[in-house]
PDB file of C-alpha atoms in Angstrom:
ATOM      1  CA  GLN A   1      15.471  -2.301 -11.064  1.00  0.00           C
ATOM      2  CA  LEU A   2      14.024   0.512  -8.972  1.00  0.00           C
ATOM      3  CA  GLN A   3      14.636   0.283  -5.224  1.00  0.00           C
ATOM      4  CA  LEU A   4      13.316   2.271  -2.294  1.00  0.00           C
ATOM      5  CA  GLN A   5      15.095   2.685   1.041  1.00  0.00           C
ATOM      6  CA  GLU A   6      13.597   4.334   4.123  1.00  0.00           C
ATOM      7  CA  SER A   7      15.710   6.021   6.731  1.00  0.00           C
ATOM      8  CA  GLY A   8      15.181   8.335   9.702  1.00  0.00           C
ATOM      9  CA  SER A   9      14.587   8.497  13.423  1.00  0.00           C
ATOM     10  CA  GLY A  10      13.429   5.228  14.919  1.00  0.00           C
ATOM     11  CA  LEU A  11      12.391   6.733  18.229  1.00  0.00           C
ATOM     12  CA  VAL A  12      10.397   9.916  18.519  1.00  0.00           C
ATOM     13  CA  LYS A  13       9.085  11.578  21.737  1.00  0.00           C
ATOM     14  CA  PRO A  14       5.445  12.415  22.066  1.00  0.00           C
ATOM     15  CA  SER A  15       4.433  15.860  20.665  1.00  0.00           C
ATOM     16  CA  GLN A  16       7.598  15.982  18.460  1.00  0.00           C
ATOM     17  CA  THR A  17       7.891  15.592  14.674  1.00  0.00           C
ATOM     18  CA  LEU A  18       8.611  12.312  12.933  1.00  0.00           C
ATOM     19  CA  SER A  19      10.964  12.706   9.944  1.00  0.00           C
ATOM     20  CA  LEU A  20      11.672   9.975   7.405  1.00  0.00           C
ATOM     21  CA  THR A  21      13.288   9.968   3.990  1.00  0.00           C
ATOM     22  CA  CYS A  22      12.957   7.471   1.087  1.00  0.00           C
ATOM     23  CA  ALA A  23      15.988   7.186  -1.205  1.00  0.00           C
ATOM     24  CA  VAL A  24      15.138   6.138  -4.779  1.00  0.00           C
ATOM     25  CA  SER A  25      17.754   4.179  -6.695  1.00  0.00           C
ATOM     26  CA  GLY A  26      17.723   2.556 -10.116  1.00  0.00           C
ATOM     27  CA  GLY A  27      15.383   5.138 -11.572  1.00  0.00           C
ATOM     28  CA  SER A  28      14.485   8.812 -11.473  1.00  0.00           C
ATOM     29  CA  ILE A  29      11.882  10.312  -9.124  1.00  0.00           C
ATOM     30  CA  THR A  30      10.997  12.786 -11.901  1.00  0.00           C
ATOM     31  CA  SER A  31       9.828  10.075 -14.336  1.00  0.00           C
ATOM     32  CA  GLY A  32       6.276  10.510 -15.555  1.00  0.00           C
ATOM     33  CA  GLY A  33       3.469   8.146 -14.555  1.00  0.00           C
ATOM     34  CA  TYR A  34       4.466   7.636 -10.948  1.00  0.00           C
ATOM     35  CA  SER A  35       3.585   8.935  -7.545  1.00  0.00           C
ATOM     36  CA  TRP A  36       5.628   8.543  -4.358  1.00  0.00           C
ATOM     37  CA  ASN A  37       3.807   7.440  -1.362  1.00  0.00           C
ATOM     38  CA  TRP A  38       4.074   6.915   2.343  1.00  0.00           C
ATOM     39  CA  ILE A  39       2.107   4.052   3.958  1.00  0.00           C
ATOM     40  CA  ARG A  40       2.183   2.865   7.494  1.00  0.00           C
ATOM     41  CA  GLN A  41       1.279  -0.263   9.562  1.00  0.00           C
ATOM     42  CA  PRO A  42       0.804  -0.152  13.242  1.00  0.00           C
ATOM     43  CA  PRO A  43       1.931  -3.294  15.115  1.00  0.00           C
ATOM     44  CA  GLY A  44      -0.402  -6.216  14.352  1.00  0.00           C
ATOM     45  CA  LYS A  45      -2.780  -4.062  12.265  1.00  0.00           C
ATOM     46  CA  GLY A  46      -3.510  -3.255   8.640  1.00  0.00           C
ATOM     47  CA  LEU A  47      -2.077  -0.769   6.098  1.00  0.00           C
ATOM     48  CA  GLU A  48      -2.887   2.924   6.272  1.00  0.00           C
ATOM     49  CA  TRP A  49      -2.132   5.275   3.436  1.00  0.00           C
ATOM     50  CA  ILE A  50      -0.565   8.591   4.590  1.00  0.00           C
ATOM     51  CA  GLY A  51      -0.184  10.474   1.343  1.00  0.00           C
ATOM     52  CA  TYR A  52       1.781  11.020  -1.867  1.00  0.00           C
ATOM     53  CA  ILE A  53       3.732  13.495  -3.906  1.00  0.00           C
ATOM     54  CA  SER A  54       3.502  13.427  -7.678  1.00  0.00           C
ATOM     55  CA  GLN A  55       6.333  13.771 -10.127  1.00  0.00           C
ATOM     56  CA  SER A  56       5.159  17.408 -10.649  1.00  0.00           C
ATOM     57  CA  GLY A  57       5.232  18.103  -6.909  1.00  0.00           C
ATOM     58  CA  ASN A  58       1.508  17.969  -6.146  1.00  0.00           C
ATOM     59  CA  THR A  59       0.649  16.460  -2.790  1.00  0.00           C
ATOM     60  CA  TYR A  60      -2.432  14.546  -1.535  1.00  0.00           C
ATOM     61  CA  TYR A  61      -2.879  13.450   2.086  1.00  0.00           C
ATOM     62  CA  ASN A  62      -5.141  11.169   4.068  1.00  0.00           C
ATOM     63  CA  PRO A  63      -7.807  13.438   5.433  1.00  0.00           C
ATOM     64  CA  SER A  64      -7.405  11.864   8.931  1.00  0.00           C
ATOM     65  CA  LEU A  65      -3.792  13.017   9.001  1.00  0.00           C
ATOM     66  CA  LYS A  66      -3.817  15.977   6.723  1.00  0.00           C
ATOM     67  CA  SER A  67      -3.384  18.600   9.492  1.00  0.00           C
ATOM     68  CA  ARG A  68      -0.122  16.940  10.598  1.00  0.00           C
ATOM     69  CA  VAL A  69       1.489  15.691   7.437  1.00  0.00           C
ATOM     70  CA  ALA A  70       3.948  17.064   4.926  1.00  0.00           C
ATOM     71  CA  ILE A  71       5.523  15.217   2.013  1.00  0.00           C
ATOM     72  CA  SER A  72       8.295  16.837   0.052  1.00  0.00           C
ATOM     73  CA  VAL A  73      10.714  15.923  -2.689  1.00  0.00           C
ATOM     74  CA  ASP A  74      14.400  16.601  -3.248  1.00  0.00           C
ATOM     75  CA  ARG A  75      14.999  15.990  -6.973  1.00  0.00           C
ATOM     76  CA  SER A  76      18.707  16.656  -6.646  1.00  0.00           C
ATOM     77  CA  LYS A  77      19.069  13.784  -4.239  1.00  0.00           C
ATOM     78  CA  ASN A  78      16.409  11.619  -5.882  1.00  0.00           C
ATOM     79  CA  GLN A  79      14.484  11.198  -2.657  1.00  0.00           C
ATOM     80  CA  PHE A  80      11.332  12.190  -0.955  1.00  0.00           C
ATOM     81  CA  SER A  81      10.467  12.808   2.673  1.00  0.00           C
ATOM     82  CA  LEU A  82       7.709  12.572   5.284  1.00  0.00           C
ATOM     83  CA  LYS A  83       7.128  14.855   8.231  1.00  0.00           C
ATOM     84  CA  LEU A  84       4.438  14.010  10.767  1.00  0.00           C
ATOM     85  CA  SER A  85       3.988  16.495  13.528  1.00  0.00           C
ATOM     86  CA  SER A  86       2.599  16.286  17.108  1.00  0.00           C
ATOM     87  CA  VAL A  87       2.984  12.512  17.267  1.00  0.00           C
ATOM     88  CA  THR A  88       1.475  10.312  19.852  1.00  0.00           C
ATOM     89  CA  ALA A  89       1.810   6.617  20.659  1.00  0.00           C
ATOM     90  CA  ALA A  90      -0.846   5.952  18.032  1.00  0.00           C
ATOM     91  CA  ASP A  91       1.683   6.930  15.397  1.00  0.00           C
ATOM     92  CA  THR A  92       3.920   3.995  16.361  1.00  0.00           C
ATOM     93  CA  ALA A  93       4.163   1.878  13.223  1.00  0.00           C
ATOM     94  CA  VAL A  94       6.239   0.466  10.417  1.00  0.00           C
ATOM     95  CA  TYR A  95       6.472   3.153   7.787  1.00  0.00           C
ATOM     96  CA  PHE A  96       6.773   2.155   4.145  1.00  0.00           C
ATOM     97  CA  CYS A  97       7.600   4.235   1.191  1.00  0.00           C
ATOM     98  CA  ALA A  98       6.087   2.999  -2.141  1.00  0.00           C
ATOM     99  CA  ARG A  99       5.865   3.850  -5.809  1.00  0.00           C
ATOM    100  CA  GLU A 100       2.445   3.987  -7.378  1.00  0.00           C
ATOM    101  CA  ARG A 101       2.201   3.544 -11.098  1.00  0.00           C
ATOM    102  CA  LEU A 102      -0.406   5.019 -13.315  1.00  0.00           C
ATOM    103  CA  LEU A 103       0.216   5.103 -17.093  1.00  0.00           C
ATOM    104  CA  GLY A 104      -2.595   6.491 -19.217  1.00  0.00           C
ATOM    105  CA  SER A 105      -5.717   4.642 -18.149  1.00  0.00           C
ATOM    106  CA  ASN A 106      -3.788   1.744 -16.735  1.00  0.00           C
ATOM    107  CA  TYR A 107      -3.514   1.556 -12.927  1.00  0.00           C
ATOM    108  CA  TYR A 108      -0.733  -0.686 -11.651  1.00  0.00           C
ATOM    109  CA  GLY A 109      -1.164   0.031  -7.903  1.00  0.00           C
ATOM    110  CA  PHE A 110       1.822   0.174  -5.513  1.00  0.00           C
ATOM    111  CA  ASP A 111       4.296  -1.824  -7.545  1.00  0.00           C
ATOM    112  CA  VAL A 112       7.543  -1.120  -5.617  1.00  0.00           C
ATOM    113  CA  TRP A 113       7.870  -0.941  -1.795  1.00  0.00           C
ATOM    114  CA  GLY A 114      10.666  -0.121   0.510  1.00  0.00           C
ATOM    115  CA  GLN A 115      11.539  -2.626   3.269  1.00  0.00           C
ATOM    116  CA  GLY A 116       9.937  -0.447   5.887  1.00  0.00           C
ATOM    117  CA  THR A 117      11.261   1.291   8.909  1.00  0.00           C
ATOM    118  CA  THR A 118       9.925   1.012  12.519  1.00  0.00           C
ATOM    119  CA  VAL A 119       9.072   4.182  14.287  1.00  0.00           C
ATOM    120  CA  THR A 120       8.268   4.169  17.999  1.00  0.00           C
ATOM    121  CA  VAL A 121       6.753   7.112  19.774  1.00  0.00           C
ATOM    122  CA  SER A 122       7.750   6.996  23.389  1.00  0.00           C
ATOM    123  CA  SER A 123       9.253   9.255  26.064  1.00  0.00           C
TER     124      SER A 123
ATOM    125  CA  SER B   1     -15.255   8.638   4.117  1.00  0.00           C
ATOM    126  CA  TYR B   2     -15.099   5.705   1.782  1.00  0.00           C
ATOM    127  CA  GLU B   3     -14.417   2.248   3.282  1.00  0.00           C
ATOM    128  CA  VAL B   4     -13.797  -1.162   1.925  1.00  0.00           C
ATOM    129  CA  THR B   5     -14.455  -4.271   4.077  1.00  0.00           C
ATOM    130  CA  GLN B   6     -12.764  -7.649   4.086  1.00  0.00           C
ATOM    131  CA  PRO B   7     -13.320 -10.774   6.183  1.00  0.00           C
ATOM    132  CA  PRO B   8     -10.654 -10.915   8.860  1.00  0.00           C
ATOM    133  CA  SER B   9      -9.737 -14.543   8.231  1.00  0.00           C
ATOM    134  CA  LEU B  10     -10.168 -17.422   5.893  1.00  0.00           C
ATOM    135  CA  SER B  11      -9.001 -21.007   6.176  1.00  0.00           C
ATOM    136  CA  VAL B  12      -8.586 -23.432   3.184  1.00  0.00           C
ATOM    137  CA  SER B  13      -6.983 -26.765   2.715  1.00  0.00           C
ATOM    138  CA  PRO B  14      -4.054 -27.201   0.298  1.00  0.00           C
ATOM    139  CA  GLY B  15      -5.244 -27.587  -3.243  1.00  0.00           C
ATOM    140  CA  GLN B  16      -8.608 -25.900  -2.645  1.00  0.00           C
ATOM    141  CA  THR B  17      -9.729 -22.549  -3.944  1.00  0.00           C
ATOM    142  CA  ALA B  18      -9.606 -19.525  -1.705  1.00  0.00           C
ATOM    143  CA  SER B  19     -11.869 -16.578  -2.432  1.00  0.00           C
ATOM    144  CA  ILE B  20     -11.262 -13.365  -0.515  1.00  0.00           C
ATOM    145  CA  THR B  21     -13.867 -10.575  -0.885  1.00  0.00           C
ATOM    146  CA  CYS B  22     -13.646  -6.866  -0.554  1.00  0.00           C
ATOM    147  CA  SER B  23     -16.838  -4.846  -0.309  1.00  0.00           C
ATOM    148  CA  GLY B  24     -17.457  -1.153  -0.814  1.00  0.00           C
ATOM    149  CA  GLU B  25     -20.149   1.114  -2.309  1.00  0.00           C
ATOM    150  CA  LYS B  26     -19.890   1.019  -6.084  1.00  0.00           C
ATOM    151  CA  LEU B  27     -16.470  -0.635  -5.789  1.00  0.00           C
ATOM    152  CA  GLY B  28     -16.943  -2.036  -9.279  1.00  0.00           C
ATOM    153  CA  GLU B  29     -16.706   1.479 -10.655  1.00  0.00           C
ATOM    154  CA  LYS B  30     -13.196   1.836  -9.306  1.00  0.00           C
ATOM    155  CA  TYR B  31      -9.979  -0.095  -9.957  1.00  0.00           C
ATOM    156  CA  ALA B  32      -9.138  -2.622  -7.257  1.00  0.00           C
ATOM    157  CA  CYS B  33      -5.738  -4.043  -6.344  1.00  0.00           C
ATOM    158  CA  TRP B  34      -4.707  -6.830  -4.123  1.00  0.00           C
ATOM    159  CA  TYR B  35      -1.495  -7.075  -2.011  1.00  0.00           C
ATOM    160  CA  GLN B  36       0.036 -10.149  -0.311  1.00  0.00           C
ATOM    161  CA  GLN B  37       2.049  -9.578   2.850  1.00  0.00           C
ATOM    162  CA  LYS B  38       3.980 -12.272   4.638  1.00  0.00           C
ATOM    163  CA  PRO B  39       5.218 -11.802   8.226  1.00  0.00           C
ATOM    164  CA  GLY B  40       8.049  -9.347   8.404  1.00  0.00           C
ATOM    165  CA  GLN B  41       7.936  -8.485   4.716  1.00  0.00           C
ATOM    166  CA  SER B  42       6.652  -5.563   2.615  1.00  0.00           C
ATOM    167  CA  PRO B  43       3.428  -6.081   0.701  1.00  0.00           C
ATOM    168  CA  VAL B  44       3.593  -7.292  -2.921  1.00  0.00           C
ATOM    169  CA  VAL B  45       0.957  -6.516  -5.474  1.00  0.00           C
ATOM    170  CA  VAL B  46      -0.573  -9.765  -6.813  1.00  0.00           C
ATOM    171  CA  ILE B  47      -3.490  -8.212  -8.761  1.00  0.00           C
ATOM    172  CA  TYR B  48      -3.796  -4.797 -10.219  1.00  0.00           C
ATOM    173  CA  GLN B  49      -6.530  -3.049 -12.196  1.00  0.00           C
ATOM    174  CA  ASP B  50      -9.163  -5.509 -10.953  1.00  0.00           C
ATOM    175  CA  ASN B  51      -7.897  -8.646 -12.707  1.00  0.00           C
ATOM    176  CA  LYS B  52      -4.315  -8.230 -14.031  1.00  0.00           C
ATOM    177  CA  ARG B  53      -1.356 -10.178 -12.778  1.00  0.00           C
ATOM    178  CA  PRO B  54       2.071  -8.583 -12.577  1.00  0.00           C
ATOM    179  CA  SER B  55       4.931 -10.521 -14.098  1.00  0.00           C
ATOM    180  CA  GLY B  56       6.179 -13.174 -11.664  1.00  0.00           C
ATOM    181  CA  ILE B  57       2.813 -13.743  -9.945  1.00  0.00           C
ATOM    182  CA  PRO B  58       1.550 -17.283 -10.427  1.00  0.00           C
ATOM    183  CA  GLU B  59      -1.446 -17.953 -12.685  1.00  0.00           C
ATOM    184  CA  ARG B  60      -3.396 -19.392  -9.754  1.00  0.00           C
ATOM    185  CA  PHE B  61      -3.993 -15.744  -8.585  1.00  0.00           C
ATOM    186  CA  SER B  62      -6.968 -14.092 -10.323  1.00  0.00           C
ATOM    187  CA  GLY B  63      -9.276 -11.148  -9.565  1.00  0.00           C
ATOM    188  CA  SER B  64     -12.683  -9.794 -10.439  1.00  0.00           C
ATOM    189  CA  ASN B  65     -14.566  -6.589  -9.624  1.00  0.00           C
ATOM    190  CA  SER B  66     -18.214  -5.937 -10.120  1.00  0.00           C
ATOM    191  CA  GLY B  67     -21.038  -4.158  -8.391  1.00  0.00           C
ATOM    192  CA  ASN B  68     -20.005  -3.629  -4.776  1.00  0.00           C
ATOM    193  CA  THR B  69     -17.486  -6.472  -4.521  1.00  0.00           C
ATOM    194  CA  ALA B  70     -14.008  -7.229  -5.667  1.00  0.00           C
ATOM    195  CA  THR B  71     -12.753 -10.780  -5.222  1.00  0.00           C
ATOM    196  CA  LEU B  72      -9.248 -12.288  -5.089  1.00  0.00           C
ATOM    197  CA  THR B  73      -9.275 -15.967  -6.046  1.00  0.00           C
ATOM    198  CA  ILE B  74      -6.394 -18.360  -5.462  1.00  0.00           C
ATOM    199  CA  SER B  75      -6.911 -21.642  -7.304  1.00  0.00           C
ATOM    200  CA  GLY B  76      -5.077 -24.733  -6.025  1.00  0.00           C
ATOM    201  CA  THR B  77      -3.945 -22.862  -2.927  1.00  0.00           C
ATOM    202  CA  GLN B  78      -0.445 -23.780  -1.697  1.00  0.00           C
ATOM    203  CA  ALA B  79       1.148 -23.560   1.673  1.00  0.00           C
ATOM    204  CA  MET B  80       3.262 -20.694   0.429  1.00  0.00           C
ATOM    205  CA  ASP B  81       0.139 -18.641  -0.165  1.00  0.00           C
ATOM    206  CA  GLU B  82      -0.521 -18.394   3.668  1.00  0.00           C
ATOM    207  CA  ALA B  83      -0.274 -14.586   4.238  1.00  0.00           C
ATOM    208  CA  ASP B  84      -2.330 -11.483   4.852  1.00  0.00           C
ATOM    209  CA  TYR B  85      -4.134 -10.098   1.836  1.00  0.00           C
ATOM    210  CA  TYR B  86      -5.244  -6.437   1.429  1.00  0.00           C
ATOM    211  CA  CYS B  87      -7.491  -4.921  -1.182  1.00  0.00           C
ATOM    212  CA  GLN B  88      -6.967  -1.289  -2.171  1.00  0.00           C
ATOM    213  CA  ALA B  89      -8.863   1.275  -4.193  1.00  0.00           C
ATOM    214  CA  TRP B  90      -9.010   4.979  -4.829  1.00  0.00           C
ATOM    215  CA  ASP B  91     -11.904   7.286  -3.905  1.00  0.00           C
ATOM    216  CA  SER B  92     -11.973  11.094  -4.156  1.00  0.00           C
ATOM    217  CA  SER B  93      -8.120  11.451  -4.393  1.00  0.00           C
ATOM    218  CA  THR B  94      -7.655   9.214  -1.382  1.00  0.00           C
ATOM    219  CA  VAL B  95      -6.220   5.708  -1.227  1.00  0.00           C
ATOM    220  CA  VAL B  96      -8.247   3.218   0.788  1.00  0.00           C
ATOM    221  CA  PHE B  97      -7.038  -0.130   2.041  1.00  0.00           C
ATOM    222  CA  GLY B  98      -9.255  -2.927   3.385  1.00  0.00           C
ATOM    223  CA  GLY B  99      -8.514  -4.182   6.840  1.00  0.00           C
ATOM    224  CA  GLY B 100      -6.818  -7.332   5.570  1.00  0.00           C
ATOM    225  CA  THR B 101      -7.684 -10.972   5.466  1.00  0.00           C
ATOM    226  CA  LYS B 102      -5.426 -13.571   7.063  1.00  0.00           C
ATOM    227  CA  LEU B 103      -5.385 -16.601   4.910  1.00  0.00           C
ATOM    228  CA  THR B 104      -4.471 -19.880   6.646  1.00  0.00           C
ATOM    229  CA  VAL B 105      -3.616 -22.953   4.627  1.00  0.00           C
ATOM    230  CA  LEU B 106      -4.079 -26.097   6.650  1.00  0.00           C
TER     231      LEU B 106
END
């Protein structure tokens, strides 16, 4: 069974860059029909999609974050990563990595999620 | 930018039917998914592709999507169904989540 595990800095200073990694186990990140996503949830608020990287390496980002976001993949380590630059307190959130499944014309949504990691932006 | 709107809260008595709506322009032309999130946990997909249930999701969960509204229906609501529910759709290569509906079972 596929599992995702987030890791990275839990405390980031304002104006610095947030860096997180999602390790994929129980399956290959290069398998077709999936995209690898980052989603966040500020304290007490709803879900916000950050962006994804496809198995072919294409990336798509939330337009509201596009200028500050970079998602990359390391196939040798079976993991993908998020970098968010110039962070402010508004970037404080639980960050989830999630697999999205699309096979042919069938859309399965985000079917596997990591447990989430809390990132606090504070000096 | 595209938006989908959910009611912030809904209360139902145990055994009753809970209907949570998600509204967006021409939402019926897109696939809608629904996620359940309990406190301190990651979201879980309960409905995908408008009306399909993943394995392991109880039959009391169902979905529909037509016109401008997608609906998640929980028949015979149980105390364990108390949670936040989020709808999700795609528009122009962007994922959109609704603001979430807090379902209270009392």
